[in-house]
PDB file of C-alpha atoms in Angstrom:
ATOM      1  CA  UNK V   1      89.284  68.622 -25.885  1.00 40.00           C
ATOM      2  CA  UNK V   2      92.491  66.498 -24.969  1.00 42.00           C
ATOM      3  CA  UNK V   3      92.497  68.535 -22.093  1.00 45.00           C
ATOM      4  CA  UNK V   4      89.222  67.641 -21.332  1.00 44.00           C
ATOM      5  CA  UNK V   5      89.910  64.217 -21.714  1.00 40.00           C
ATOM      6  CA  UNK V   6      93.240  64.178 -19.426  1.00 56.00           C
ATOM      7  CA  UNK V   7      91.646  65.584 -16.884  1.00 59.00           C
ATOM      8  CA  UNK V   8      88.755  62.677 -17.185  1.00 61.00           C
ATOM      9  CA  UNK V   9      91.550  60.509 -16.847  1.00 62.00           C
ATOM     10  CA  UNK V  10      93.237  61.381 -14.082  1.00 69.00           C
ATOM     11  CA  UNK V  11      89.783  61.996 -11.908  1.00 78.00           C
ATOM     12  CA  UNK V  12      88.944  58.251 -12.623  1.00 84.00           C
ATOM     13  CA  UNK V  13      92.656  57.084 -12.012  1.00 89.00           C
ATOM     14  CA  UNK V  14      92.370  59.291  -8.582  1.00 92.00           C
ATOM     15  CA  UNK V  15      89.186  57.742  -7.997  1.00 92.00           C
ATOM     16  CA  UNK V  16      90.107  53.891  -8.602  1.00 94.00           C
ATOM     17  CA  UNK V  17      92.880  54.439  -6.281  1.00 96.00           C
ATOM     18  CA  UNK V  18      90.941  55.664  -3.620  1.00 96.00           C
ATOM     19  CA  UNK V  19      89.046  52.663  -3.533  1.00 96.00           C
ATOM     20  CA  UNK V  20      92.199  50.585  -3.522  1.00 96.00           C
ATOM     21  CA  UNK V  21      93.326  52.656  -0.560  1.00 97.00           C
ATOM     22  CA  UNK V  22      90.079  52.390   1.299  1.00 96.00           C
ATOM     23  CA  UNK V  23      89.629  48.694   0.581  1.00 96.00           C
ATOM     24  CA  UNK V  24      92.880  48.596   2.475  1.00 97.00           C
ATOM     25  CA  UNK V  25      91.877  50.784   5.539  1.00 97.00           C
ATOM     26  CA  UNK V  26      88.633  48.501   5.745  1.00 95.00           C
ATOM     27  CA  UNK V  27      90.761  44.814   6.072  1.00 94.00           C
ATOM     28  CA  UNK V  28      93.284  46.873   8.743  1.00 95.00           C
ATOM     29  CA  UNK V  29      90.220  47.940  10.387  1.00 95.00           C
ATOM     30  CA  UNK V  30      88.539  44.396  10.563  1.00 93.00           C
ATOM     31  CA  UNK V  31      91.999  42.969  12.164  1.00 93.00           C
ATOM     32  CA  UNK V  32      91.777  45.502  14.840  1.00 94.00           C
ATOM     33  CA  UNK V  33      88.197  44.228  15.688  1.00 93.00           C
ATOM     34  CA  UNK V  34      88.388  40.572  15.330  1.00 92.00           C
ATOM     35  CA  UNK V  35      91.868  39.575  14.972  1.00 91.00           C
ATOM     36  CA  UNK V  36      91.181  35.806  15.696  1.00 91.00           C
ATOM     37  CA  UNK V  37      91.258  34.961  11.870  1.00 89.00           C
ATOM     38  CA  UNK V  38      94.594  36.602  10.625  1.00 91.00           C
ATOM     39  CA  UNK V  39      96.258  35.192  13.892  1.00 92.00           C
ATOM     40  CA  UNK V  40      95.502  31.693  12.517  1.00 90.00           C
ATOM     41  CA  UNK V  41      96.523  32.834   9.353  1.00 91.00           C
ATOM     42  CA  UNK V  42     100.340  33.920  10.819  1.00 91.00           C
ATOM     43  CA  UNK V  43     100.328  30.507  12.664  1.00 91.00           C
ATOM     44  CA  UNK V  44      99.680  28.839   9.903  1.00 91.00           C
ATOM     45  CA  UNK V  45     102.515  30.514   8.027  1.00 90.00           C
ATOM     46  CA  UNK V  46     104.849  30.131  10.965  1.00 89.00           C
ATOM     47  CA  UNK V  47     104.585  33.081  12.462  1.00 87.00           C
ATOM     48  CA  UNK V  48     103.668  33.081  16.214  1.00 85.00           C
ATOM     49  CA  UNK V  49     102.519  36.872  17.630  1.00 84.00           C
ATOM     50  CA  UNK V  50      99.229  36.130  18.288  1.00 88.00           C
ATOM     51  CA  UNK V  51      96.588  38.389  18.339  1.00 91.00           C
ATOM     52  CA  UNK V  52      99.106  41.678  19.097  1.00 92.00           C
ATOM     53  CA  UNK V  53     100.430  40.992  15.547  1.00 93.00           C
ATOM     54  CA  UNK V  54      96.794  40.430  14.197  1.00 93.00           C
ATOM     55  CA  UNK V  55      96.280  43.764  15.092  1.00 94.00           C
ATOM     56  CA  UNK V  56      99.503  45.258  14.455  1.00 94.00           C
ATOM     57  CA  UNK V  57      99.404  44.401  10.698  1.00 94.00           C
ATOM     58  CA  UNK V  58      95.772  45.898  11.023  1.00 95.00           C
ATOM     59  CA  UNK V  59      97.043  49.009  12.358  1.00 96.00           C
ATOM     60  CA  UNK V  60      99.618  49.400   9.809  1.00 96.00           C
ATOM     61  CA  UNK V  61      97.080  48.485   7.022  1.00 97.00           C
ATOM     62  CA  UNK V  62      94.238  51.171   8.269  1.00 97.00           C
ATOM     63  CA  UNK V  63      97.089  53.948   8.285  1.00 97.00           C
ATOM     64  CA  UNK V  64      98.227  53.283   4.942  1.00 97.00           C
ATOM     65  CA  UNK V  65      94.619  53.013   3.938  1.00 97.00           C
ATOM     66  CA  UNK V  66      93.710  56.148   5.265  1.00 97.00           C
ATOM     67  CA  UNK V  67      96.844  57.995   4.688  1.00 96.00           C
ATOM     68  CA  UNK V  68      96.988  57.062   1.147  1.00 96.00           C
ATOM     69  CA  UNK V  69      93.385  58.760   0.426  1.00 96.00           C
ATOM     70  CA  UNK V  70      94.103  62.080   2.607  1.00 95.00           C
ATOM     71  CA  UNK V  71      97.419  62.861   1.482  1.00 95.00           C
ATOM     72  CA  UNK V  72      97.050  61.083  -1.893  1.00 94.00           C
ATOM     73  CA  UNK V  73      99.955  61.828  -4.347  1.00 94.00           C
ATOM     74  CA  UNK V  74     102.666  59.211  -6.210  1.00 95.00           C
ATOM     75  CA  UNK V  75     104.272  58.197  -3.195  1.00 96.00           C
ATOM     76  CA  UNK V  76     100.973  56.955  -1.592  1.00 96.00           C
ATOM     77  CA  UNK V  77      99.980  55.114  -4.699  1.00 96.00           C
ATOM     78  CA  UNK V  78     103.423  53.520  -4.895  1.00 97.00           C
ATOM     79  CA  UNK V  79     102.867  52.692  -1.133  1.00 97.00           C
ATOM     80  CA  UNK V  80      99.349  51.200  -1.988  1.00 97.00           C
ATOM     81  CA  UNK V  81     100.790  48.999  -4.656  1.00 97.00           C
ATOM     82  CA  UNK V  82     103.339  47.462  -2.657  1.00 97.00           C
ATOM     83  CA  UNK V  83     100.568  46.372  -0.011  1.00 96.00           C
ATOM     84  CA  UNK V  84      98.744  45.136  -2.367  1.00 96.00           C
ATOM     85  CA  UNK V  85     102.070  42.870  -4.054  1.00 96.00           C
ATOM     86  CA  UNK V  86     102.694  41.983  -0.395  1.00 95.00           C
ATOM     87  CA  UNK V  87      98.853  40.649   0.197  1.00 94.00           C
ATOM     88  CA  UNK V  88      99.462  38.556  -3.122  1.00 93.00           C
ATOM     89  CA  UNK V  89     102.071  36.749  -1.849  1.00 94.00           C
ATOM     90  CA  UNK V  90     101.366  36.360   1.647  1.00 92.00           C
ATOM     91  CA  UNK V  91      98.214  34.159  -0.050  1.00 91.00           C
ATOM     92  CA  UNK V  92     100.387  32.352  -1.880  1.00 93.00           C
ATOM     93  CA  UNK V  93     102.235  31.014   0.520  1.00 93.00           C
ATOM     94  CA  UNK V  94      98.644  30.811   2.697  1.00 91.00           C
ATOM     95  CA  UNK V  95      97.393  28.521   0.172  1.00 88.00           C
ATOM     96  CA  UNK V  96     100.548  26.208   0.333  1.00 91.00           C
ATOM     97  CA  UNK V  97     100.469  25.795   3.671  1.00 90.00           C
ATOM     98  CA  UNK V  98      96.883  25.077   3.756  1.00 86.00           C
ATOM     99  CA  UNK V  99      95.280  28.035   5.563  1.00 85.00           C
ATOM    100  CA  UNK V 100      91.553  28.149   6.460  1.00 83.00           C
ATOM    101  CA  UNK V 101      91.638  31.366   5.677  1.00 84.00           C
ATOM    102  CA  UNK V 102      93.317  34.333   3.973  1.00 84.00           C
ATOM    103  CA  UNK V 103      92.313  36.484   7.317  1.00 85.00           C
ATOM    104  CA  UNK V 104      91.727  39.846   4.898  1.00 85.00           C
ATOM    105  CA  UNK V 105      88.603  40.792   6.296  1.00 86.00           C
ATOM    106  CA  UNK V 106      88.290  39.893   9.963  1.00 80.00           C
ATOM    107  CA  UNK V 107      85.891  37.501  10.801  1.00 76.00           C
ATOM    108  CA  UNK V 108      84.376  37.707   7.257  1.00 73.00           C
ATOM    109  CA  UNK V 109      87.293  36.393   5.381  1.00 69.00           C
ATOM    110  CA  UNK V 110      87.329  33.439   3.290  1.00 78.00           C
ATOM    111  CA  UNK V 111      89.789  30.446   2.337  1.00 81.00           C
ATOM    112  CA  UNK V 112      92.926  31.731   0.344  1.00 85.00           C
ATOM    113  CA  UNK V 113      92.200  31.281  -3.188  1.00 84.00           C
ATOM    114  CA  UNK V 114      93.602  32.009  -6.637  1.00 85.00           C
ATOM    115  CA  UNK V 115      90.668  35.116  -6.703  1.00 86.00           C
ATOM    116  CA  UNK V 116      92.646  36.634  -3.997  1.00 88.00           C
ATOM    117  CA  UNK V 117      96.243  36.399  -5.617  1.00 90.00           C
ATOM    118  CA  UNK V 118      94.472  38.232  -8.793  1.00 91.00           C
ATOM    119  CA  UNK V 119      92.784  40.769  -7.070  1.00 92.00           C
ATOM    120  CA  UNK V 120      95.682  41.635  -5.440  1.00 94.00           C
ATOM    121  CA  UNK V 121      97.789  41.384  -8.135  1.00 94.00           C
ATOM    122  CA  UNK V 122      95.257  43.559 -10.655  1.00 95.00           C
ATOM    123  CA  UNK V 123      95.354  46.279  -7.420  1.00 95.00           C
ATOM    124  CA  UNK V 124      98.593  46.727  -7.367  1.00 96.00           C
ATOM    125  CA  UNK V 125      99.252  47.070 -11.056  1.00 96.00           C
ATOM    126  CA  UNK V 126      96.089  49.724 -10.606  1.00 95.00           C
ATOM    127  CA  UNK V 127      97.758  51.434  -8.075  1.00 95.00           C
ATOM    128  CA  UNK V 128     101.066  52.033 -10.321  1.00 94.00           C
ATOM    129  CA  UNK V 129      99.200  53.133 -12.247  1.00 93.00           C
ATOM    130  CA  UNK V 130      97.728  55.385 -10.135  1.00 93.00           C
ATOM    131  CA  UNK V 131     100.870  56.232  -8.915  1.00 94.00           C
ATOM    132  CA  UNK V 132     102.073  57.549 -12.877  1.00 91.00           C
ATOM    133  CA  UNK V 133      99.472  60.426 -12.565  1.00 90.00           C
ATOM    134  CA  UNK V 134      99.846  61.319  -9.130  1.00 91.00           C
ATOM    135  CA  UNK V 135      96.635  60.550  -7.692  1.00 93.00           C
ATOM    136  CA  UNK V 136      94.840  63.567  -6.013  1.00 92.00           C
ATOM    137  CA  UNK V 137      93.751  63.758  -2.087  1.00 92.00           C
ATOM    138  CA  UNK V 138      89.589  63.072  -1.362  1.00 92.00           C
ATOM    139  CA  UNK V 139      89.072  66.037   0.240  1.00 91.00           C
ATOM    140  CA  UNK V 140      90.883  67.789  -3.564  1.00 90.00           C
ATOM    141  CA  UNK V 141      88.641  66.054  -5.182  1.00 89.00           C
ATOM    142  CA  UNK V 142      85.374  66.638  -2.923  1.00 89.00           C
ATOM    143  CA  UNK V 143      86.196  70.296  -3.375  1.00 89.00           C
ATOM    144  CA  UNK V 144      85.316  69.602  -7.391  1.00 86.00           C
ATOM    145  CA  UNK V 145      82.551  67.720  -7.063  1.00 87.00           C
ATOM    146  CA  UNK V 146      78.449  68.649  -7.217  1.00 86.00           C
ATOM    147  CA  UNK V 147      76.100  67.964  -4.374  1.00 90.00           C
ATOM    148  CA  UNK V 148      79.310  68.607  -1.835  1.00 85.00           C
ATOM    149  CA  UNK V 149      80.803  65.453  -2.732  1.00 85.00           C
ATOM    150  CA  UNK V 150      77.977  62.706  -1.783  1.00 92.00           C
ATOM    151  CA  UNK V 151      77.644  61.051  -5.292  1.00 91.00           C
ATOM    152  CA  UNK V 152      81.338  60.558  -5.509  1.00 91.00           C
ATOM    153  CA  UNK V 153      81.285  58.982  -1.956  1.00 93.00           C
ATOM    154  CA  UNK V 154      78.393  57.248  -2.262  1.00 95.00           C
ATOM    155  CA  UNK V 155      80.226  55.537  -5.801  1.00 93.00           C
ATOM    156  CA  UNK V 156      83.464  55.132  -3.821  1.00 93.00           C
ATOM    157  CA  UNK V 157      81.340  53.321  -1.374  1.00 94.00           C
ATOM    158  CA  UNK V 158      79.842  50.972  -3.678  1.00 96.00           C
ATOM    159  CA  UNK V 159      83.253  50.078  -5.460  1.00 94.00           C
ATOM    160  CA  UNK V 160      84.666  49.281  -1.950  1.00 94.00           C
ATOM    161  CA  UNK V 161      81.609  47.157  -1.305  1.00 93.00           C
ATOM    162  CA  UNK V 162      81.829  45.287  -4.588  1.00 93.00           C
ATOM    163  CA  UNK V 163      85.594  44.785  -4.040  1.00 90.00           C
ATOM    164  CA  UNK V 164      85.373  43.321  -0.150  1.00 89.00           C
ATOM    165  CA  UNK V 165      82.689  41.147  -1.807  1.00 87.00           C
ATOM    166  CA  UNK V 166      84.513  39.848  -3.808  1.00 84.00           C
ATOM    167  CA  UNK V 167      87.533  39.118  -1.913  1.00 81.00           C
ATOM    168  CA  UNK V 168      85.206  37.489   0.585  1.00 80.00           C
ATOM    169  CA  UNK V 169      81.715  36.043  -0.825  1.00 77.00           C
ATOM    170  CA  UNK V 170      83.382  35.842  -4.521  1.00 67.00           C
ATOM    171  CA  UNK V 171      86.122  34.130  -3.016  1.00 65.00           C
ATOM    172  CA  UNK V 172      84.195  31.587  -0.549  1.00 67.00           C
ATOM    173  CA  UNK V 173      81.346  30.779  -3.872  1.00 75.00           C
ATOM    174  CA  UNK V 174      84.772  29.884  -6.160  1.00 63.00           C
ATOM    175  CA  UNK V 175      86.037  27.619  -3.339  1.00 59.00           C
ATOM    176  CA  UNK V 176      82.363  25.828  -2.954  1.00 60.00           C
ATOM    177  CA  UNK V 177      82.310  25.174  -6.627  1.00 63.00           C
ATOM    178  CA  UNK V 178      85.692  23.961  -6.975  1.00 59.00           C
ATOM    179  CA  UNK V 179      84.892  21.862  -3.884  1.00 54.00           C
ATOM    180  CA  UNK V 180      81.625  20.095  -6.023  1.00 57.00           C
ATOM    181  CA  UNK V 181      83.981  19.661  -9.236  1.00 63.00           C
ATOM    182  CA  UNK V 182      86.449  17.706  -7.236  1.00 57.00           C
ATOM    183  CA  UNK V 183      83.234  15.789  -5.341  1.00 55.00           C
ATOM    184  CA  UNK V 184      81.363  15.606  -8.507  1.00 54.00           C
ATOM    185  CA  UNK V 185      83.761  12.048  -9.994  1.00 56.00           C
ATOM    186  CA  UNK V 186      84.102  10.733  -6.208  1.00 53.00           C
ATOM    187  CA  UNK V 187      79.840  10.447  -6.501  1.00 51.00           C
ATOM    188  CA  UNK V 188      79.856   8.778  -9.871  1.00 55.00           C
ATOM    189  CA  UNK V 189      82.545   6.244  -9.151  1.00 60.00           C
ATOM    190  CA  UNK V 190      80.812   5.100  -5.900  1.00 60.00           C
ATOM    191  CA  UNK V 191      77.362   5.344  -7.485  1.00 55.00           C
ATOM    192  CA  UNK V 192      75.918   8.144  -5.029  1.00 51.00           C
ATOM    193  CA  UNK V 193      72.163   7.432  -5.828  1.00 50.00           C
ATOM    194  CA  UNK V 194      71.083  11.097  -6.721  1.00 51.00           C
ATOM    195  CA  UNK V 195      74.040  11.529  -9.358  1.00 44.00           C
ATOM    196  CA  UNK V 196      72.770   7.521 -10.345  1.00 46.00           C
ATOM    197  CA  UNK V 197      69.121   8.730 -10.393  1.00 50.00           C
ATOM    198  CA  UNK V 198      69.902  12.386 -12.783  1.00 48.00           C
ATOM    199  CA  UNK V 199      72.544   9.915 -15.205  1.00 48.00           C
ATOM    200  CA  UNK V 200      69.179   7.675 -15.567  1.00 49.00           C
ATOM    201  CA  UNK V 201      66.750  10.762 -16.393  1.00 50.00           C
ATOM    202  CA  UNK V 202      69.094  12.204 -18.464  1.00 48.00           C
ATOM    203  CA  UNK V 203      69.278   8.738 -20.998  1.00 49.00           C
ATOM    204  CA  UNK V 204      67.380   8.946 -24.247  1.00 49.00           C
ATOM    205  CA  UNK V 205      63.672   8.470 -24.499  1.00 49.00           C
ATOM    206  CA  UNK V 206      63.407   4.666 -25.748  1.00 48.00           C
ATOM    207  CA  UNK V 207      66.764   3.385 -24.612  1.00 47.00           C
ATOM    208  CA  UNK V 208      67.475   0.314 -22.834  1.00 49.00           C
ATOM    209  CA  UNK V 209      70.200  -0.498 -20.768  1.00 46.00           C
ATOM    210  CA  UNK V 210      71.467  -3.312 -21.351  1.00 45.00           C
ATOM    211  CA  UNK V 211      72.606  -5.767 -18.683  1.00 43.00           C
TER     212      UNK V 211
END
């Protein structure tokens, strides 16, 4: 049974850092196609290469990425993780300096935030993790798998889809709200008539103000 179990283990370790590896290929992959966003990013932090270092990082990212998930293996997880520490603080330092955006994801990225430095962070403490059991290569683990692999792809698929979401739309939703907290006081002190108008429907049947 423990055996069982270990093995259970180890296929869901090998199968959360896959993800973490492809999530990778897919931002290298969007700086190689539109590179305009991570080149403002570099500016931004005071770097100046332009689009040929856009796309250079994206190179570098997509090979990782993809190497990671075909050779698989504790030295690709430990690889992984480090990306992943170096994406944490290259927000950081994109949020002091006031970046428009974190430049992940190409042309879909969103504003650095405080989601991105903890799903970043949370990845690369995944990937040691990962990198503990000695994650296995895909096509290892396709070779194991019913229906020739396609649930298994079709699941990493979806957890790539829900982490790129997050970094992105998750990421530009938390900036909007934060955005209406920080509004929401402004309104009220200047009397904006619609937050006026909800204060006065939301006064007690029967009360008065009192002038």
């Amino acid at each position: 049974m423990s055996g069982r179990y270990d093995r259970s283990d180890m296929e869901a370790t090998t199968g959360i850092f896959q993800i973490l590896a492809a999530v990778i290929a897919v931002g290298g992959a969007a700086k190689l196609v539109a590179p305009a966003a991570f080149t403002e990013t570099l500016r931004a932090l005071g770097l100046n290469g332009g689009e040929p270092a856009a796309r250079t990082a994206g190179a570098v990212e997509l090979a990782i990425g993809v190497g990671a998930i075909v050779i698989g293996g504790s030295a690709a997880a430990l690889v992984v993780a480090a990306a992943y520490a170096i994406f944490a603080v290259t927000v950081v330092k994109a949020r002091k300096v006031g970046a428009a955006s974190c430049g992940c994801f190409g042309s879909v990225a969103a504003p650095p935030s405080t989601l991105h430095v903890v799903v970043n962070f949370v990845s690369a403490l995944l990937a040691l993790g990962a990198a503990a059991t000695s994650p296995r290569a895909l096509l290892d683990v396709l070779a194991d798998q019913p229906l020739a692999g396609v649930p298994y792809l079709v699941l990493l698929g979806v957890g790539v889809w829900l982490t790129v979401a997050l970094d992105t739309v998750g990421a530009q939703l938390l900036d909007e709200m934060t955005a209406v907290r920080r509004l929401g006081p402004v309104l009220r002190e200047n009397g904006h008539p619609r937050v006026a108008r909800a204060r006065s429907t939301s006064r007690p049947a029967g009360s008065r103000r009192l002038d």
